[in-house]
CSV table of C-alpha atoms and ligand atoms in Angstrom, one decimal:
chain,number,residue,atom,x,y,z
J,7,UNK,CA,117.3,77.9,148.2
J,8,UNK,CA,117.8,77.6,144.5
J,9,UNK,CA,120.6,75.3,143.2
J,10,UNK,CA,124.1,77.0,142.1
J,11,UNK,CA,123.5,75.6,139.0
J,12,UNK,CA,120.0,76.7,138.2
J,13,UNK,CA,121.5,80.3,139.6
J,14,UNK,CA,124.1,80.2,137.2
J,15,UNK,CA,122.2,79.1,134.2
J,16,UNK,CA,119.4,82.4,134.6
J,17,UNK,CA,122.0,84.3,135.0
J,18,UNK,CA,123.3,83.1,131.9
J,19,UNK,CA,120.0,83.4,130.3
J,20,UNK,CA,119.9,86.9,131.2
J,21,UNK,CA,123.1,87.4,129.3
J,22,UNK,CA,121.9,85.3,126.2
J,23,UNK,CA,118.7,87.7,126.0
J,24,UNK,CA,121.0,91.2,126.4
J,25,UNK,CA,123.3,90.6,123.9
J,26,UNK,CA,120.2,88.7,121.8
J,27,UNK,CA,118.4,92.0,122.0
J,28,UNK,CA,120.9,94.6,121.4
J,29,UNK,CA,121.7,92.2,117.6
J,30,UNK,CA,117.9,92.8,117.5
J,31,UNK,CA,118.1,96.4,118.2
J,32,UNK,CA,120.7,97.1,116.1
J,33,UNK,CA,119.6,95.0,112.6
J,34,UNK,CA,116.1,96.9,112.8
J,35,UNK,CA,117.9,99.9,112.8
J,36,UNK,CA,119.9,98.9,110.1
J,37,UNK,CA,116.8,97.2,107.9
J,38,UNK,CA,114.8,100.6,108.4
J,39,UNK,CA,117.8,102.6,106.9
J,40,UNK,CA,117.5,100.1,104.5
J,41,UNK,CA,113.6,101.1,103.9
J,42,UNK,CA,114.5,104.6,104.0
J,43,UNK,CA,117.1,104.2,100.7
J,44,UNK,CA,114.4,101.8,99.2
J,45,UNK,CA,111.7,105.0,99.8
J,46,UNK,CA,113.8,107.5,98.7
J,47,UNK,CA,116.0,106.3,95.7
J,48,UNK,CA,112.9,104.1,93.8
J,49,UNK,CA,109.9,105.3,95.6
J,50,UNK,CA,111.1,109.2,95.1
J,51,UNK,CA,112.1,108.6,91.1
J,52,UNK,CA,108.4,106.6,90.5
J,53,UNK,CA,106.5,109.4,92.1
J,54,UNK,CA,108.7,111.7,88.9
J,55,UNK,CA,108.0,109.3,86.7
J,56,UNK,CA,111.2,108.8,86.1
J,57,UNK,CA,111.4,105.1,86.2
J,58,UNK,CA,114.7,104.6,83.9
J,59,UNK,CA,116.3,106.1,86.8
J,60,UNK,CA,116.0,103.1,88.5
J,61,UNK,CA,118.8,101.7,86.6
J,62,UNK,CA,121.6,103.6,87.8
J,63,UNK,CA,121.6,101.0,90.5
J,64,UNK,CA,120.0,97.7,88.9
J,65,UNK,CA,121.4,95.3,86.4
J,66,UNK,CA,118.5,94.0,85.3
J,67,UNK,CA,116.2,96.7,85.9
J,68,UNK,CA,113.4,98.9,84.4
J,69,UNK,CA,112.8,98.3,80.5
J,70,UNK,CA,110.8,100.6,78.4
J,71,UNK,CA,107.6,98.3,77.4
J,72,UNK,CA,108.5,95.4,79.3
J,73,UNK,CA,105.0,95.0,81.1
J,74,UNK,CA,105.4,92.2,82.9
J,75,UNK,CA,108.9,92.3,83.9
J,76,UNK,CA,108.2,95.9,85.1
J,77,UNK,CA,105.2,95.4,87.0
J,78,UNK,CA,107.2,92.4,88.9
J,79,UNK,CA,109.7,94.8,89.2
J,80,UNK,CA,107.8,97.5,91.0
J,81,UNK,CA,106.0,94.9,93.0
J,82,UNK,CA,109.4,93.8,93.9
J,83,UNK,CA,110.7,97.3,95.5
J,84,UNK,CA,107.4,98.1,97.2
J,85,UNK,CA,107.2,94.7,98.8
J,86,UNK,CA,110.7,95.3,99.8
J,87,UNK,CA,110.1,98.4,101.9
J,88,UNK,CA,106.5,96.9,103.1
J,89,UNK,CA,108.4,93.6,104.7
J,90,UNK,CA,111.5,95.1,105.9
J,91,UNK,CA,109.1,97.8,107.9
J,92,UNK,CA,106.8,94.4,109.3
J,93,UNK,CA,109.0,91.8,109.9
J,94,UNK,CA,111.4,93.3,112.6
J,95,UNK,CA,108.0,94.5,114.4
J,96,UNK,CA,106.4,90.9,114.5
J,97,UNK,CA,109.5,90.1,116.9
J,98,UNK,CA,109.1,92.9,119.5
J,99,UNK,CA,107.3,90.9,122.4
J,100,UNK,CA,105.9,94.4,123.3
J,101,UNK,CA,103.6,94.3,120.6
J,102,UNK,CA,102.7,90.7,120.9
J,103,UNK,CA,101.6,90.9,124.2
J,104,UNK,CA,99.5,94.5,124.7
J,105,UNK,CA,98.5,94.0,120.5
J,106,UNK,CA,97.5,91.0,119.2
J,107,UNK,CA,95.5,91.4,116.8
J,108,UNK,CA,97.5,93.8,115.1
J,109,UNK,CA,100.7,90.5,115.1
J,110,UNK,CA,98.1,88.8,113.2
J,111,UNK,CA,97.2,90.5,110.6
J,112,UNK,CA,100.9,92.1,110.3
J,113,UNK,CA,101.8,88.3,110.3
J,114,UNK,CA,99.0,87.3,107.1
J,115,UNK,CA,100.3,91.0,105.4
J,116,UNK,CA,104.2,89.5,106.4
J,117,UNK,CA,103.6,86.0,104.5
J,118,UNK,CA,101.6,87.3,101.5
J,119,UNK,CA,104.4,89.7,100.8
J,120,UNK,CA,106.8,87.3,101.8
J,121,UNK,CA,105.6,84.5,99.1
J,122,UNK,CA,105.1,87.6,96.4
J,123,UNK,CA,108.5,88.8,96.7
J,124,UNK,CA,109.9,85.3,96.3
J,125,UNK,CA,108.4,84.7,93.5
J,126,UNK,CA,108.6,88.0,92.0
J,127,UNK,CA,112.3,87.9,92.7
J,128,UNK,CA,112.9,84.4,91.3
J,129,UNK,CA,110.9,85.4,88.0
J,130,UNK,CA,113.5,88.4,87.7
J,131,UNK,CA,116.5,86.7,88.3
J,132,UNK,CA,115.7,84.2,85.9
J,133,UNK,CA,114.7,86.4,83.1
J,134,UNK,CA,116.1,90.2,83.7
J,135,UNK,CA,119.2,88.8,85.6
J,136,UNK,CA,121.4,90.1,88.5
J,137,UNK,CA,124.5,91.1,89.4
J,138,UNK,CA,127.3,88.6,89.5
J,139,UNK,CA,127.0,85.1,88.0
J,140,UNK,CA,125.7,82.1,88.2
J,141,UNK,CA,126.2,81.7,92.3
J,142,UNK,CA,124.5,85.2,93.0
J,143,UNK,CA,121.4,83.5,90.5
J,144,UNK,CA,121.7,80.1,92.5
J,145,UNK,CA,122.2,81.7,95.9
J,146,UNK,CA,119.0,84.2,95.5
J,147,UNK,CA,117.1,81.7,94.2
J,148,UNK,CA,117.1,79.0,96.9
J,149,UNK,CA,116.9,81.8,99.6
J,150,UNK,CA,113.9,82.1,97.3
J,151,UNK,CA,112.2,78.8,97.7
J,152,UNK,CA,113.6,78.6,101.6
J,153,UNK,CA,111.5,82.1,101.9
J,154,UNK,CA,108.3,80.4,100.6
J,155,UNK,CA,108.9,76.6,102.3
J,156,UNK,CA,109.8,79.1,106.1
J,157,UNK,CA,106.8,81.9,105.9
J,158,UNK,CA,104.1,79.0,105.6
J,159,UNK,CA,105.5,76.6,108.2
J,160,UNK,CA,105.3,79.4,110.7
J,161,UNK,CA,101.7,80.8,108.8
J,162,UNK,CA,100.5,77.1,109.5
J,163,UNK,CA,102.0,76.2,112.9
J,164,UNK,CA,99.9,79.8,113.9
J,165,UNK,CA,96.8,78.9,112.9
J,166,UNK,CA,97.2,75.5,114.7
J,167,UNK,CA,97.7,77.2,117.6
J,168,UNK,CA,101.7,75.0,118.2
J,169,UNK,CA,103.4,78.5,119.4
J,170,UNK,CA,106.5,77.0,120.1
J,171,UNK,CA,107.2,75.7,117.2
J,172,UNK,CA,105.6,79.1,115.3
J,173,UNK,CA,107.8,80.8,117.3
J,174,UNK,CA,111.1,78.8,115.4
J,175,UNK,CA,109.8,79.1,112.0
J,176,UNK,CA,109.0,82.7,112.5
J,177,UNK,CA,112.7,83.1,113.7
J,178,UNK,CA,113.9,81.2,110.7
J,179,UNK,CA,111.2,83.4,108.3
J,180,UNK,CA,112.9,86.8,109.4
J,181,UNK,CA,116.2,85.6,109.2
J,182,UNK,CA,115.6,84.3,105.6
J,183,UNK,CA,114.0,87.0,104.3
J,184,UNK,CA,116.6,89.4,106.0
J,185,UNK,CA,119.0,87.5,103.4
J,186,UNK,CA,119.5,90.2,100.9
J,187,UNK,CA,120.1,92.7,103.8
J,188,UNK,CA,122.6,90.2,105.4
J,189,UNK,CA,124.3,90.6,101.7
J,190,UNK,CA,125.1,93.9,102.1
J,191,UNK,CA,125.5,94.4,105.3
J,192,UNK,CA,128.1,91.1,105.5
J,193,UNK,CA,129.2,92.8,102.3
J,194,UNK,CA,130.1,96.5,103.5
J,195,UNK,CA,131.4,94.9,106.9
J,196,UNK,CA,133.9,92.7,104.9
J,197,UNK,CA,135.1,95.3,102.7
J,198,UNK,CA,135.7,97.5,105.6
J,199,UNK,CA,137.9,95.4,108.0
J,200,UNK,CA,139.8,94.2,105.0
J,201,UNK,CA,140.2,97.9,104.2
J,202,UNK,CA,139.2,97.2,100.3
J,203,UNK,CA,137.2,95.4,98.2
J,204,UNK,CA,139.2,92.0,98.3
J,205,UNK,CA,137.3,88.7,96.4
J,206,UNK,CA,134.8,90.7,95.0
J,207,UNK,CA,135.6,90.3,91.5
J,208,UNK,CA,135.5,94.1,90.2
J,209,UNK,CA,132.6,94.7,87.5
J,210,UNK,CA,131.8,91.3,87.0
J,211,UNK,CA,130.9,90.9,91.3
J,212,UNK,CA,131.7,87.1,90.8
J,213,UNK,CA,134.8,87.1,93.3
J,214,UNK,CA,135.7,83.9,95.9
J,215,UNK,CA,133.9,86.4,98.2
J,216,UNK,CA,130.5,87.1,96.0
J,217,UNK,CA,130.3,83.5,95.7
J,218,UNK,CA,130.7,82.3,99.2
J,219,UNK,CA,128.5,85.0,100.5
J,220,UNK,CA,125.8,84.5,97.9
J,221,UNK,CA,124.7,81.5,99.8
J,222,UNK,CA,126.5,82.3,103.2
J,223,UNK,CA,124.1,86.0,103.4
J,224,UNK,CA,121.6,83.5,104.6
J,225,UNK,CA,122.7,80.1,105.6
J,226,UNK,CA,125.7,81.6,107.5
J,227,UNK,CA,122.9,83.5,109.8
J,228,UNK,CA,120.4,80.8,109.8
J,229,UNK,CA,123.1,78.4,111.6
J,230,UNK,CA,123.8,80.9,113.9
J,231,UNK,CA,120.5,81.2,114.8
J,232,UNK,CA,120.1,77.5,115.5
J,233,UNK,CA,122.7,77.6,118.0
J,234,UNK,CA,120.7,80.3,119.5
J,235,UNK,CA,117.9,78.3,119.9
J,236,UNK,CA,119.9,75.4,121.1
J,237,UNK,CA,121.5,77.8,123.7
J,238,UNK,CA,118.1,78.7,125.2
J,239,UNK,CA,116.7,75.5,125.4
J,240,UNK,CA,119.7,73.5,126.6
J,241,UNK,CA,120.0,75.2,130.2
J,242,UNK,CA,123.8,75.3,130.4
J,243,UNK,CA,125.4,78.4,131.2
J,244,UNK,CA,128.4,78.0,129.7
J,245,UNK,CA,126.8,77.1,126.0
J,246,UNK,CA,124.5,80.3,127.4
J,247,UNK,CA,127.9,82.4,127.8
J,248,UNK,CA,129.2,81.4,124.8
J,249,UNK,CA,126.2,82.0,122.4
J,250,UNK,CA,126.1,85.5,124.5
J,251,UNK,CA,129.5,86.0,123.4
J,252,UNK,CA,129.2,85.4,120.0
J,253,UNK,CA,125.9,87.4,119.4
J,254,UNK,CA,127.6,90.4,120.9
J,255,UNK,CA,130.9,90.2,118.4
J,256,UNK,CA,127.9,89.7,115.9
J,257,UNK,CA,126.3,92.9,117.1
J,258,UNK,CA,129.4,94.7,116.6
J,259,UNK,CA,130.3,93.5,113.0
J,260,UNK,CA,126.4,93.9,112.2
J,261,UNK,CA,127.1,98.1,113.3
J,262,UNK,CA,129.7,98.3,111.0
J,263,UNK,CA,128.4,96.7,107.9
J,264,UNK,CA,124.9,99.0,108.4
J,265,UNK,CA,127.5,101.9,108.6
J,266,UNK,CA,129.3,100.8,105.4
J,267,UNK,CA,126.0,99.8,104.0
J,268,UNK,CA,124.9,103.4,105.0
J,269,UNK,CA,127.7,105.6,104.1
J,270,UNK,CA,128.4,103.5,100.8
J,271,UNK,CA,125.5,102.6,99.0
J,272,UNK,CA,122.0,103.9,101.1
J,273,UNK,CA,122.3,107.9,102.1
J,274,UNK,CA,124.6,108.8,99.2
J,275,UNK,CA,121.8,107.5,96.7
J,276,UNK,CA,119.3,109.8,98.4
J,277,UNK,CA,120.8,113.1,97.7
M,314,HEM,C1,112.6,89.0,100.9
M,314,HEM,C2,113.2,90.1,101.0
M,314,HEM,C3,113.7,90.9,99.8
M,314,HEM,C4,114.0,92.2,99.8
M,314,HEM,C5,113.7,93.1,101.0
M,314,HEM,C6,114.4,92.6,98.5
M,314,HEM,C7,114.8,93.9,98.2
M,314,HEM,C8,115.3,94.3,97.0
M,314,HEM,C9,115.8,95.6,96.6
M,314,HEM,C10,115.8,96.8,97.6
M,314,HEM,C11,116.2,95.6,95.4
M,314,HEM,C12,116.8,96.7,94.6
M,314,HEM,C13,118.3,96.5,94.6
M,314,HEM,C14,119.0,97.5,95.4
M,314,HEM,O1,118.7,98.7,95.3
M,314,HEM,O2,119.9,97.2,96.3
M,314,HEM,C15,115.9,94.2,94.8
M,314,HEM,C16,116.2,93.9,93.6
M,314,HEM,C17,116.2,92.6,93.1
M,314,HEM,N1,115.8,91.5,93.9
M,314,HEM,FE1,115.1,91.5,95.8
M,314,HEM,N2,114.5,91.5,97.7
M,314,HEM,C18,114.1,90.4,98.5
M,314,HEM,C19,114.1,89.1,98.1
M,314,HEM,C20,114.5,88.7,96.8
M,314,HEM,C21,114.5,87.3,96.4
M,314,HEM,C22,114.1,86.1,97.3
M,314,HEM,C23,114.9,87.3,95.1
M,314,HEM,C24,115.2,86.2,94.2
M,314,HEM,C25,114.8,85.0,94.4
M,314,HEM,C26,115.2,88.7,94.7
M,314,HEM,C27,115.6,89.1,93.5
M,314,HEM,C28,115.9,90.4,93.1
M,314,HEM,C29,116.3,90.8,91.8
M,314,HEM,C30,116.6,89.8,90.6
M,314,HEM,C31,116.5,92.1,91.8
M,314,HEM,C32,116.9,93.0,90.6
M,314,HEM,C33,118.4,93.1,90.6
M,314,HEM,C34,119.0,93.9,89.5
M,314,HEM,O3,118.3,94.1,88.5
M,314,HEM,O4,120.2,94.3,89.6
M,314,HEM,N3,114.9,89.5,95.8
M,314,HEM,N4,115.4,93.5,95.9
């Protein structure tokens, strides 16, 4: 007969894994909205040629003759949709098991984009600008380098074959680049239970807020899913129950940011 404890502890694991996979569930619905607004609003004004129209969302934006700038740009945005497609797929274990070749070469595809899109991003930041100040710059640009330091740990540990360890930095490589969605999810969520847009800063988007959350969109999750981990390997149920707990209050706060993020800045864009 199995110990109480043991009994107790894969029961709690059970729990861990629910609540695990409905956050999972409901953030890839949420990044494929995303994708969809990214398709529509910039994918639908390229295919008119209409490529100023870009700007009636970005700061820094499209400018007339700006080759470079522009080509980084539009590598940017298609990047964007390509990643946020792929990365939420390299997670479901259904695909990892019955197709494994197509994990690995949506894993090479994930890191290439994943180091272009860094870099392309820190290049804008640093010459178009973004905005907010000079924590928005910081914040996006560290995410930045974590991005890079994240997608080839986990690139590396694959091809020598340490799948425990791939496994973490994988974990840590979707949850980075995830960061600018956290932003506006974390965002819209805020600004709805506070019923307003309080520390934002108006225009300028350099609020106690802005700030905090330039840096939090990603570190704030990346903790969390160190615990996570920690939870899963430490074999106590009640650490099991609590992680549980928390990742299910997260699930609920993650729905309503994707519906703010939705209703306020995605599907009214598209229309
Ligand atoms: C890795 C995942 C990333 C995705 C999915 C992504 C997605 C996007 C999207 C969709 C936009 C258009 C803005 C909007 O419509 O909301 C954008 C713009 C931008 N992104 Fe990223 N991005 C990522 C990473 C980064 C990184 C790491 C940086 C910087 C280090 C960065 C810097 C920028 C900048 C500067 C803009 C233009 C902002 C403006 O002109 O207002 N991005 N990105």
């Amino acid at each position: 007969m199995e110990e109480p404890n043991k009994t107790q502890a894969a029961t709690a694991a059970k729990a861990l894994r629910a609540s695990g996979t409905a956050w999972f569930l409901t953030a890839m619905l949420g990044q494929w909205l995303f994708v969809l607004y990214i398709a529509g609003f910039y994918g639908g004004a390229a295919a008119q040629g209409d490529f100023a129209r870009w700007n009636d969302v970005l700061v820094g934006g499209y400018v007339a003759g700006g080759a470079i700038g522009n080509v980084a740009l539009a590598a940017h945005l298609l990047l964007a949709a390509v990643i946020t497609i792929g990365g939420p797929l390299q997670l479901l274990p259904w695909i990892r098991t019955r197709f494994l070749p197509l994990h690995r070469w949506n894993g090479r595809l994930y890191i290439l984009t994943a180091i272009v899109i860094s870099l392309t991003g820190i290049y804008m930041v640093w010459t178009r600008g973004t905005a907010g100040g000079a924590a928005m710059r910081v914040g996006i640009s560290i995410n930045g380098v974590l991005i890079l330091i994240a997608a080839v740990s986990a690139w590396r540990l694959a091809r020598a074959r340490r799948i425990a360890a791939h496994r973490r930095w994988a974990l840590r490589s979707f949850i980075l680049v995830s960061g600018v969605w956290f932003f506006r999810v974390g965002m819209m969520c805020w600004i709805l239970l506070n019923q307003g847009p309080v520390g934002i800063g108006g225009k300028g988007f350099d609020g106690p807020f802005v700030r905090f959350w330039a840096f939090g969109c990603y570190l704030v999750p990346l903790a969390l899913l160190e615990l996570y981990l920690r939870a899963q390997d430490s074999g106590s149920a009640p650490g099991r129950y609590a992680m549980a707990t928390v990742l299910a209050l997260l699930t609920l706060g993650t729905a309503i940011g994707i519906f703010g993020a939705a209703m306020g800045m995605w599907l009214p864009r598209l229309t």
